[in-house]
Short mmCIF file of C-alpha atoms in Angstrom, two decimals:
data_model
loop_
_atom_site.label_atom_id
_atom_site.label_comp_id
_atom_site.label_asym_id
_atom_site.label_seq_id
_atom_site.Cartn_x
_atom_site.Cartn_y
_atom_site.Cartn_z
CA MET A 171 -24.93 -2.10 -30.43
CA VAL A 172 -22.85 -5.15 -30.75
CA THR A 173 -24.41 -7.74 -28.57
CA PRO A 174 -21.49 -10.21 -26.73
CA PRO A 175 -21.00 -13.48 -28.12
CA ASN A 176 -22.07 -16.37 -25.29
CA ASP A 177 -19.39 -18.62 -25.61
CA ALA A 178 -15.72 -18.35 -26.79
CA SER A 179 -16.35 -21.10 -29.88
CA GLU A 180 -18.45 -17.60 -31.27
CA LEU A 181 -16.00 -15.03 -30.48
CA THR A 182 -13.39 -16.23 -32.87
CA GLY A 183 -15.80 -14.93 -35.48
CA ARG A 184 -16.39 -11.31 -33.83
CA MET A 185 -13.00 -10.52 -32.47
CA ASN A 186 -13.66 -6.58 -32.57
CA ALA A 187 -16.37 -7.43 -29.74
CA PRO A 188 -15.75 -6.61 -26.79
CA VAL A 189 -14.25 -9.95 -24.15
CA ARG A 190 -16.59 -9.61 -21.25
CA ILE A 191 -14.20 -11.26 -18.42
CA LEU A 192 -16.15 -12.74 -14.83
CA TYR A 193 -13.54 -12.14 -12.29
CA VAL A 194 -14.32 -14.71 -9.13
CA SER A 195 -12.80 -13.62 -5.49
CA HIS A 196 -13.64 -14.95 -2.82
CA THR A 197 -13.04 -11.94 -0.40
CA PRO A 198 -14.35 -8.75 -0.94
CA ASP A 199 -11.38 -6.66 1.59
CA PHE A 200 -8.81 -4.31 0.33
CA ARG A 201 -5.82 -6.89 0.89
CA GLY A 202 -3.39 -9.47 -0.65
CA SER A 203 -5.05 -11.24 -4.00
CA ALA A 204 -8.50 -9.58 -4.06
CA MET A 205 -6.70 -6.05 -3.96
CA SER A 206 -4.27 -7.48 -7.30
CA LEU A 207 -7.47 -8.37 -8.84
CA SER A 208 -9.23 -5.26 -8.32
CA GLN A 209 -5.91 -3.65 -9.93
CA LEU A 210 -6.08 -5.36 -12.93
CA MET A 211 -9.77 -5.63 -13.58
CA THR A 212 -9.40 -1.01 -13.36
CA GLY A 213 -6.78 -1.73 -15.34
CA LEU A 214 -8.32 -2.80 -18.54
CA ASP A 215 -8.22 -1.82 -21.51
CA ARG A 216 -12.08 -1.36 -22.14
CA ASP A 217 -11.96 -1.36 -25.73
CA GLU A 218 -11.01 -5.14 -25.51
CA PHE A 219 -12.03 -6.69 -22.65
CA ILE A 220 -14.88 -5.64 -20.01
CA PRO A 221 -14.71 -6.74 -16.65
CA VAL A 222 -17.55 -8.01 -14.38
CA ALA A 223 -16.67 -9.21 -10.99
CA ALA A 224 -18.00 -11.94 -8.48
CA PHE A 225 -17.46 -12.53 -4.84
CA SER A 226 -18.57 -14.80 -2.10
CA LYS A 227 -19.60 -12.26 -0.33
CA ASP A 228 -20.51 -8.65 0.40
CA GLY A 229 -17.56 -6.22 1.36
CA PRO A 230 -15.81 -3.25 0.89
CA LEU A 231 -14.07 -4.18 -2.43
CA VAL A 232 -17.68 -5.08 -4.15
CA ARG A 233 -19.06 -1.54 -3.17
CA GLU A 234 -15.60 0.41 -4.88
CA LEU A 235 -15.86 -1.37 -7.88
CA ARG A 236 -19.23 -0.73 -8.10
CA SER A 237 -18.50 2.97 -7.81
CA ARG A 238 -16.40 2.15 -10.56
CA ASN A 239 -19.20 1.45 -12.79
CA ILE A 240 -18.03 -2.42 -12.74
CA SER A 241 -21.04 -5.41 -12.49
CA THR A 242 -19.93 -6.57 -9.31
CA HIS A 243 -22.09 -9.55 -7.91
CA VAL A 244 -22.70 -11.52 -5.29
CA LEU A 245 -22.76 -15.34 -5.35
CA LYS A 246 -23.94 -17.01 -1.86
CA LYS A 247 -25.75 -20.01 -2.44
CA ARG A 248 -23.97 -22.81 -1.21
CA GLY A 249 -25.73 -26.50 -1.27
CA PHE A 250 -24.58 -29.79 -1.43
CA LEU A 251 -21.47 -30.55 -3.10
CA GLY A 252 -21.64 -26.88 -3.86
CA THR A 253 -24.25 -27.52 -6.35
CA GLY A 254 -25.95 -24.23 -5.56
CA LEU A 255 -23.24 -21.91 -5.93
CA ILE A 256 -22.83 -23.19 -9.30
CA ARG A 257 -26.68 -22.84 -10.40
CA GLU A 258 -25.72 -19.46 -9.72
CA ALA A 259 -22.58 -18.94 -11.52
CA LEU A 260 -23.86 -20.79 -14.25
CA ASN A 261 -26.94 -18.15 -14.19
CA LEU A 262 -24.49 -14.99 -13.69
CA ILE A 263 -22.01 -16.44 -16.67
CA GLY A 264 -25.71 -16.28 -19.14
CA MET A 265 -27.23 -13.46 -17.90
CA GLU A 266 -23.67 -11.20 -17.89
CA ARG A 267 -22.88 -13.25 -21.27
CA ILE A 268 -19.40 -14.01 -20.25
CA ASN A 269 -16.77 -15.22 -22.48
CA LEU A 270 -14.16 -16.36 -19.72
CA VAL A 271 -13.43 -16.99 -16.52
CA HIS A 272 -10.18 -15.53 -14.30
CA LEU A 273 -10.59 -17.01 -11.38
CA ASN A 274 -8.55 -15.62 -8.23
CA SER A 275 -6.69 -17.46 -5.69
CA ALA A 276 -6.53 -21.38 -4.66
CA VAL A 277 -10.27 -21.84 -3.06
CA PRO A 278 -12.67 -23.74 -3.03
CA PHE A 279 -15.29 -21.14 -4.44
CA SER A 280 -13.30 -20.41 -7.51
CA LYS A 281 -13.29 -23.95 -7.77
CA TYR A 282 -17.15 -24.31 -8.39
CA VAL A 283 -17.09 -21.44 -10.71
CA GLY A 284 -14.79 -22.95 -12.68
CA ILE A 285 -16.85 -25.98 -13.15
CA ALA A 286 -20.31 -24.14 -14.02
CA ALA A 287 -17.62 -22.23 -16.58
CA ARG A 288 -16.35 -25.55 -18.13
CA LEU A 289 -20.21 -27.01 -18.36
CA LYS A 290 -20.76 -23.34 -20.24
CA ARG A 291 -17.54 -24.67 -22.60
CA LEU A 292 -15.75 -21.35 -21.46
CA PRO A 293 -11.60 -20.84 -21.20
CA VAL A 294 -10.62 -20.49 -17.49
CA ILE A 295 -7.60 -18.94 -16.39
CA TRP A 296 -6.86 -19.65 -12.97
CA HIS A 297 -4.87 -17.10 -11.23
CA VAL A 298 -2.65 -18.22 -8.82
CA ARG A 299 -0.65 -16.36 -5.31
CA GLU A 300 -0.98 -18.67 -2.45
CA ASP A 301 2.32 -20.19 -0.61
CA PRO A 302 3.10 -23.31 -2.83
CA ASN A 303 3.42 -25.97 -0.11
CA GLY A 304 0.05 -24.57 2.00
CA LYS A 305 -2.78 -26.67 2.25
CA ARG A 306 -5.27 -24.41 -0.61
CA VAL A 307 -2.58 -25.22 -3.38
CA ARG A 308 -1.76 -28.72 -2.35
CA ARG A 309 -6.04 -29.49 -2.10
CA LEU A 310 -6.99 -28.08 -5.11
CA LYS A 311 -3.73 -28.86 -7.44
CA LYS A 312 -5.64 -31.48 -9.55
CA TRP A 313 -8.71 -28.90 -9.92
CA ILE A 314 -6.56 -26.41 -10.94
CA ASP A 315 -4.75 -28.08 -13.54
CA LEU A 316 -8.01 -30.02 -14.67
CA LEU A 317 -10.34 -26.66 -14.88
CA SER A 318 -8.25 -24.03 -16.37
CA ASN A 319 -6.56 -23.75 -19.67
CA ARG A 320 -4.18 -21.38 -18.32
CA ILE A 321 -2.63 -21.54 -15.02
CA ILE A 322 -1.00 -18.34 -14.26
CA VAL A 323 1.77 -17.87 -10.98
CA VAL A 324 3.59 -15.53 -9.33
CA SER A 325 6.57 -16.75 -8.42
CA THR A 326 8.99 -19.78 -9.56
CA GLN A 327 8.06 -21.49 -6.58
CA LEU A 328 4.60 -21.87 -7.65
CA GLU A 329 5.88 -22.35 -11.50
CA ALA A 330 8.10 -25.42 -10.23
CA ALA A 331 5.43 -26.82 -8.11
CA PHE A 332 3.08 -26.96 -10.66
CA GLY A 333 5.55 -28.00 -13.41
CA ARG A 334 5.98 -26.77 -16.54
CA LYS A 335 2.73 -27.71 -18.53
CA MET A 336 3.58 -26.35 -21.97
CA GLY A 337 1.50 -23.49 -23.32
CA LYS A 338 -0.60 -23.29 -19.63
CA LEU A 339 1.09 -22.29 -17.46
CA VAL A 340 3.00 -18.74 -17.27
CA ARG A 341 4.20 -16.91 -14.24
CA VAL A 342 3.08 -12.95 -14.09
CA TYR A 343 4.48 -10.92 -11.25
CA ASN A 344 2.54 -8.59 -9.99
CA GLY A 345 2.53 -5.22 -10.74
CA VAL A 346 1.72 -1.47 -8.58
CA ASP A 347 0.99 1.51 -9.69
CA THR A 348 4.07 3.59 -9.57
CA ASP A 349 1.98 6.85 -10.13
CA ARG A 350 -0.45 6.10 -7.25
CA PHE A 351 3.17 5.21 -4.77
CA SER A 352 5.72 7.89 -5.36
CA VAL A 353 8.24 9.83 -3.98
CA GLY A 354 6.25 13.11 -3.84
CA VAL A 355 3.66 11.54 -1.86
CA ASP A 356 3.66 13.99 1.81
CA GLY A 357 3.75 11.09 4.23
CA ALA A 358 3.69 14.18 7.01
CA PRO A 359 -0.11 13.36 8.19
CA PHE A 360 0.71 9.81 8.66
CA ARG A 361 3.25 11.15 11.24
CA LYS A 362 0.99 13.47 12.54
CA LYS A 363 -1.67 11.39 13.34
CA PHE A 364 0.31 8.53 15.29
CA GLY A 365 2.50 11.36 17.14
CA LEU A 366 5.71 10.38 14.98
CA PRO A 367 7.90 13.10 15.41
CA ARG A 368 8.85 14.68 12.26
CA GLU A 369 12.65 14.12 12.55
CA ALA A 370 12.36 10.30 14.47
CA PHE A 371 13.60 7.59 11.94
CA VAL A 372 10.66 4.94 11.72
CA PHE A 373 10.64 1.76 10.81
CA GLY A 374 7.79 0.42 9.58
CA ILE A 375 5.84 -3.10 9.48
CA VAL A 376 2.97 -2.97 6.92
CA GLY A 377 0.27 -6.01 7.15
CA THR A 378 -1.78 -8.43 8.80
CA ILE A 379 -0.87 -9.19 12.67
CA GLU A 380 -0.06 -12.35 12.42
CA GLU A 381 2.96 -15.41 13.53
CA ASN A 382 3.19 -15.71 10.10
CA LYS A 383 4.17 -12.06 9.10
CA GLY A 384 6.64 -11.44 11.62
CA THR A 385 5.19 -9.14 13.86
CA ILE A 386 6.73 -10.23 16.66
CA LEU A 387 9.47 -11.00 14.85
CA PHE A 388 9.82 -7.12 14.12
CA LEU A 389 9.62 -6.08 17.59
CA LYS A 390 12.20 -8.58 18.91
CA ALA A 391 14.36 -7.15 16.84
CA ALA A 392 13.49 -3.29 17.99
CA GLU A 393 13.97 -4.26 21.67
CA VAL A 394 17.86 -5.16 20.43
CA ILE A 395 17.61 -1.39 19.21
CA CYS A 396 15.92 0.12 22.08
CA ALA A 397 18.44 -1.29 24.21
CA SER A 398 21.62 -0.07 21.81
CA GLU A 399 23.29 3.14 21.28
CA SER A 400 21.47 3.55 17.69
CA ALA A 401 18.24 3.94 19.54
CA GLY A 402 18.50 8.27 19.35
CA SER A 403 14.75 9.48 17.58
CA VAL A 404 13.62 5.82 16.21
CA PHE A 405 10.39 4.24 16.05
CA PHE A 406 8.57 1.32 15.35
CA ALA A 407 5.15 1.45 13.34
CA VAL A 408 3.42 -1.72 13.54
CA ILE A 409 1.13 -1.11 10.28
CA GLY A 410 -2.34 -3.29 10.11
CA ASP A 411 -5.09 -5.32 12.08
CA GLY A 412 -5.27 -8.87 12.73
CA GLN A 413 -7.42 -11.17 14.72
CA PRO A 414 -8.10 -10.22 18.35
CA GLU A 415 -5.78 -13.27 19.79
CA ASP A 416 -2.77 -11.95 17.96
CA VAL A 417 -3.60 -8.38 18.72
CA ASP A 418 -3.61 -9.09 22.33
CA ARG A 419 -0.25 -11.14 21.95
CA VAL A 420 1.33 -7.87 20.46
CA HIS A 421 0.01 -5.51 23.31
CA GLY A 422 0.91 -8.53 25.53
CA PHE A 423 4.95 -7.91 24.21
CA LEU A 424 4.71 -3.87 24.24
CA TYR A 425 3.33 -4.50 27.83
CA LYS A 426 6.07 -6.26 29.40
CA ARG A 427 8.40 -3.87 27.70
CA PRO A 428 7.70 -0.08 28.30
CA ALA A 429 10.86 1.14 26.87
CA LEU A 430 9.75 -0.71 23.20
CA ALA A 431 6.47 0.65 23.91
CA GLU A 432 6.92 4.09 24.52
CA ARG A 433 8.93 4.00 20.75
CA THR A 434 5.52 1.58 19.11
CA VAL A 435 2.60 3.18 17.88
CA LEU A 436 0.06 0.51 16.80
CA THR A 437 -1.84 1.93 14.09
CA GLY A 438 -4.82 -0.81 13.10
CA ARG A 439 -5.65 -0.47 9.40
CA LEU A 440 -5.20 2.00 7.40
CA GLY A 441 -6.75 3.07 3.76
CA ASN A 442 -4.22 5.15 2.46
CA MET A 443 -0.86 2.79 1.96
CA PRO A 444 0.96 5.61 -0.28
CA GLU A 445 1.09 8.39 2.84
CA VAL A 446 1.47 5.54 4.94
CA MET A 447 4.79 4.58 3.31
CA ALA A 448 5.61 7.97 2.57
CA GLY A 449 6.26 8.37 6.57
CA ILE A 450 8.43 6.20 7.13
CA ASP A 451 12.22 5.38 6.19
CA VAL A 452 12.26 2.00 5.78
CA LEU A 453 9.89 -0.73 5.81
CA VAL A 454 11.02 -3.85 7.98
CA MET A 455 9.28 -7.42 6.24
CA ALA A 456 9.61 -10.13 8.99
CA SER A 457 7.63 -12.33 7.28
CA LEU A 458 8.51 -16.62 7.86
CA GLY A 459 7.09 -16.86 4.77
CA GLU A 460 5.55 -15.66 1.60
CA ASN A 461 4.73 -15.94 -2.21
CA PHE A 462 5.15 -12.47 -3.74
CA PRO A 463 4.93 -9.62 -0.92
CA ARG A 464 2.59 -6.78 -2.64
CA VAL A 465 4.16 -4.66 0.20
CA LEU A 466 8.04 -4.47 -0.99
CA ILE A 467 7.23 -3.05 -4.53
CA GLU A 468 4.94 -0.81 -2.49
CA ALA A 469 7.42 0.86 -0.17
CA MET A 470 10.41 0.28 -3.39
CA ALA A 471 7.81 2.48 -5.70
CA SER A 472 7.06 5.27 -2.94
CA GLY A 473 11.59 5.35 -2.96
CA LYS A 474 12.00 3.11 0.54
CA PRO A 475 14.21 1.11 0.66
CA VAL A 476 13.42 -2.48 2.54
CA VAL A 477 14.49 -4.94 4.52
CA ALA A 478 13.49 -8.30 3.97
CA THR A 479 13.81 -11.98 4.85
CA ASP A 480 14.57 -14.32 2.17
CA VAL A 481 11.28 -15.82 1.41
CA GLY A 482 8.94 -16.58 -1.70
CA GLU A 483 10.51 -14.07 -4.26
CA VAL A 484 12.18 -11.51 -2.43
CA PHE A 485 15.16 -12.50 -4.03
CA HIS A 486 13.89 -11.03 -7.13
CA ILE A 487 12.42 -8.17 -5.90
CA VAL A 488 15.75 -6.57 -3.61
CA ASP A 489 19.18 -6.60 -4.86
CA ASP A 490 20.25 -6.94 -1.71
CA GLY A 491 22.81 -3.63 -0.34
CA VAL A 492 21.57 -1.83 -3.57
CA THR A 493 17.54 -1.52 -3.02
CA GLY A 494 17.41 -2.94 0.07
CA LEU A 495 18.37 -5.45 2.69
CA VAL A 496 18.02 -8.94 2.90
CA VAL A 497 18.47 -11.03 5.80
CA PRO A 498 17.35 -15.16 6.25
CA LYS A 499 13.68 -15.46 7.94
CA ASN A 500 13.00 -16.18 12.04
CA ASP A 501 15.95 -14.48 12.80
CA ALA A 502 15.46 -11.47 15.34
CA GLY A 503 19.41 -10.69 15.45
CA ALA A 504 20.13 -10.83 11.73
CA LEU A 505 17.14 -8.46 11.33
CA ALA A 506 17.73 -6.30 14.35
CA SER A 507 21.63 -6.50 12.44
CA ALA A 508 20.25 -5.73 9.38
CA MET A 509 18.10 -2.17 10.71
CA THR A 510 20.77 -1.11 12.60
CA ARG A 511 22.78 -0.90 9.33
CA CYS A 512 20.34 1.34 8.06
CA LEU A 513 20.57 3.53 10.76
CA GLU A 514 24.37 3.53 10.44
CA MET A 515 23.67 4.51 6.52
CA ARG A 516 21.05 6.87 6.44
CA ASP A 517 23.33 9.46 4.41
CA SER A 518 23.14 6.60 1.30
CA LEU A 519 19.38 5.13 2.31
CA ARG A 520 17.82 7.93 -0.26
CA GLU A 521 19.94 6.58 -3.14
CA MET A 522 19.24 3.01 -2.14
CA GLY A 523 15.76 4.43 -1.92
CA SER A 524 15.55 5.71 -5.37
CA LYS A 525 17.32 2.95 -7.13
CA ALA A 526 14.16 0.88 -5.73
CA ARG A 527 12.14 3.27 -7.11
CA GLU A 528 14.03 2.59 -10.66
CA LYS A 529 13.55 -0.95 -10.84
CA VAL A 530 9.80 -1.61 -9.29
CA VAL A 531 9.33 1.10 -12.46
CA ARG A 532 11.48 -0.76 -14.91
CA GLU A 533 9.98 -4.91 -13.79
CA PHE A 534 6.72 -4.07 -11.47
CA ASP A 535 4.77 -1.23 -12.87
CA LEU A 536 1.35 -2.09 -13.30
CA ARG A 537 0.43 -1.36 -16.48
CA ARG A 538 3.68 -3.46 -17.17
CA HIS A 539 1.54 -6.46 -15.32
CA VAL A 540 -2.14 -6.03 -16.66
CA GLU A 541 -0.79 -5.95 -20.70
CA SER A 542 0.96 -9.56 -19.70
CA VAL A 543 -2.47 -10.68 -18.41
CA GLN A 544 -4.31 -9.13 -21.40
CA ASN A 545 -1.93 -10.69 -24.11
CA GLU A 546 -2.82 -14.25 -21.88
CA TYR A 547 -6.52 -13.77 -22.93
CA ARG A 548 -5.47 -12.87 -26.65
CA GLU A 549 -3.22 -15.42 -27.10
CA LEU A 550 -5.68 -18.01 -24.94
CA PHE A 551 -8.39 -16.94 -27.50
CA THR A 552 -5.94 -16.98 -30.54
CA LEU A 553 -5.24 -20.74 -29.69
CA HIS A 554 -8.46 -21.86 -27.87
CA GLY A 555 -11.25 -20.29 -29.70
CA SER A 556 -12.86 -23.32 -30.09
CA ILE A 557 -13.14 -24.52 -26.52
#
């Protein structure tokens, strides 16, 4: 049995040993950045890379990874200036014989584990997925630059925010499992569960219910459609949960608009997203700000056309008029017009959805994403093996 090396300097002379990578995430929920990290871990070539996970608290993703035989830990200690967390991370790195640390998201939890990694003289990759203009990135930007040997970003906006750092900054787009999200999934169970008629045309919005995700904006656009001659058998599905005050705001909005409420279902948070995508006709993403919205490539992989606001990397994901429609952000009228256009071009939506899937398979397949990140691991050890 080969004993994995304790640090990167040992690794250079023993490249045949699998590299043990500690993946660090502050949230253990099935959403956003943590879900992206989970898919990366489960997609690794285990002959080369062994994943170990660390979270800031227990949760469903912790249990899921353990069920997949991935060694998963919860680091709870904090202490003054994060010293307790740093000590706990140092112990974990030693116990698991970690060779490389992959930090997920711009959060203090990642920073403290990153400090521990550098104290152990291990190479660090920091995967940044947040809004480049948000507080998280602004507050931790210097730490990210200081602690990391490689910075992976998911958008051109983040790339610009960090500036060109030769050999250190790389853009890798998120990926989606195109086998799991596919045109062969049956959406009938989703429709049946929420009373959506089989013949209905369903617009769906997926994600956290909050202002930034444009939930109310979506409903304002839906209200315009309800009042038009295009309404017919059109329904609207709000898929996701949120803070109680945000959910109450949505309920209040619908309460004052009974005609819209009759055509709208609030599903709460759902687990089987491929089934959800199969059960809607068009995905609407009404966000006011995004980086790389995963929900778009999930819908497109499912063969669904999308209507999306022009934020973040949407311009690269959606080919306007070909794989979906792109509208200005925070404009309910423009959103309603695009949704109405979908109703008017129903016969060509299937072709649009087919082209959407083709693009995702070609550019955003999960296997492509995983291999791109694995290449960064290989290159990092080639260039910085003595760190």
